[in-house]
Amino acid sequence: MLFDKEGILNIDELVAQRPTFRKIMEDQIVTDDELTNQANLVVHLLKRLEQTLSPDQLSEVENLLAEMSVLYAVHQYKEIQDLKL
């Protein structure tokens, strides 16, 4: 499920359960190769998804990915901004 019973997105739980995350984090060091491999996996999954979705579904996924990226970018910016205060 994407949301818990209070309606909160379970993204942290989803990430923690992923074998890819566990493997990368097992030594508490993230290498350039691990980042590259994870990026390649994401691109592969997106390309596979793109081939299976209808145009309307693909548009919804594109919108979701774009807005999640906006959220991530402004969150990162805010953290940097707060550190400067």
Short mmCIF file of C-alpha atoms in Angstrom, two decimals:
data_model
loop_
_atom_site.label_atom_id
_atom_site.label_comp_id
_atom_site.label_asym_id
_atom_site.label_seq_id
_atom_site.Cartn_x
_atom_site.Cartn_y
_atom_site.Cartn_z
CA MET A 1 0.00 0.00 0.00
CA LEU A 2 1.19 3.47 -0.80
CA PHE A 3 -0.44 5.08 2.25
CA ASP A 4 -0.82 4.07 5.88
CA LYS A 5 -4.13 4.14 7.75
CA GLU A 6 -3.64 7.85 8.56
CA GLY A 7 -3.19 8.68 4.88
CA ILE A 8 0.59 9.23 5.14
CA LEU A 9 2.70 8.11 2.18
CA ASN A 10 4.75 5.04 3.14
CA ILE A 11 7.74 6.03 1.02
CA ASP A 12 10.33 5.53 3.77
CA GLU A 13 9.02 2.04 4.45
CA LEU A 14 8.88 1.23 0.75
CA VAL A 15 12.49 2.37 0.28
CA ALA A 16 13.74 0.49 3.35
CA GLN A 17 12.21 -2.74 2.06
CA ARG A 18 13.85 -2.55 -1.37
CA PRO A 19 16.69 -5.05 -1.83
CA THR A 20 18.54 -2.47 -3.92
CA PHE A 21 18.51 0.04 -1.04
CA ARG A 22 19.55 -2.59 1.50
CA LYS A 23 22.44 -3.75 -0.68
CA ILE A 24 23.70 -0.22 -1.31
CA MET A 25 23.42 0.76 2.37
CA GLU A 26 24.79 -2.41 3.97
CA ASP A 27 28.27 -0.90 4.38
CA GLN A 28 26.93 2.66 4.96
CA ILE A 29 28.99 3.90 1.98
CA VAL A 30 27.42 4.91 -1.32
CA THR A 31 29.85 4.60 -4.21
CA ASP A 32 29.76 6.18 -7.65
CA ASP A 33 29.25 2.71 -9.15
CA GLU A 34 26.26 2.06 -6.87
CA LEU A 35 24.72 5.37 -7.91
CA THR A 36 25.33 4.62 -11.58
CA ASN A 37 23.88 1.13 -11.27
CA GLN A 38 20.78 2.43 -9.47
CA ALA A 39 20.32 5.17 -12.08
CA ASN A 40 20.60 2.56 -14.85
CA LEU A 41 18.02 0.39 -13.12
CA VAL A 42 15.59 3.30 -12.83
CA VAL A 43 16.04 4.18 -16.52
CA HIS A 44 15.46 0.54 -17.47
CA LEU A 45 12.28 0.36 -15.37
CA LEU A 46 10.98 3.64 -16.81
CA LYS A 47 11.62 2.49 -20.39
CA ARG A 48 9.83 -0.79 -19.69
CA LEU A 49 6.92 1.07 -18.11
CA GLU A 50 6.75 3.50 -21.01
CA GLN A 51 6.19 0.57 -23.39
CA THR A 52 3.28 -0.85 -21.38
CA LEU A 53 1.27 2.26 -20.44
CA SER A 54 -1.45 3.94 -22.43
CA PRO A 55 -0.77 7.56 -23.42
CA ASP A 56 -3.05 8.80 -20.61
CA GLN A 57 -1.34 6.59 -18.03
CA LEU A 58 2.08 7.67 -19.26
CA SER A 59 1.04 11.30 -18.92
CA GLU A 60 0.00 10.66 -15.30
CA VAL A 61 3.33 8.97 -14.52
CA GLU A 62 5.25 11.82 -16.16
CA ASN A 63 3.29 14.33 -14.08
CA LEU A 64 3.92 12.36 -10.89
CA LEU A 65 7.66 12.03 -11.57
CA ALA A 66 7.97 15.71 -12.39
CA GLU A 67 6.13 16.84 -9.24
CA MET A 68 8.09 14.40 -7.05
CA SER A 69 11.27 15.84 -8.54
CA VAL A 70 10.07 19.37 -7.78
CA LEU A 71 9.34 18.34 -4.20
CA TYR A 72 12.79 16.75 -3.84
CA ALA A 73 14.55 19.77 -5.37
CA VAL A 74 12.81 22.36 -3.20
CA HIS A 75 13.24 20.18 -0.11
CA GLN A 76 16.99 19.97 -0.78
CA TYR A 77 17.11 23.73 -1.37
CA LYS A 78 15.23 24.40 1.88
CA GLU A 79 17.63 22.18 3.84
CA ILE A 80 20.59 24.14 2.46
CA GLN A 81 18.80 27.40 3.16
CA ASP A 82 18.07 26.35 6.76
CA LEU A 83 21.72 25.39 7.30
CA LYS A 84 22.78 28.91 6.34
CA LEU A 85 20.52 30.48 8.99
#
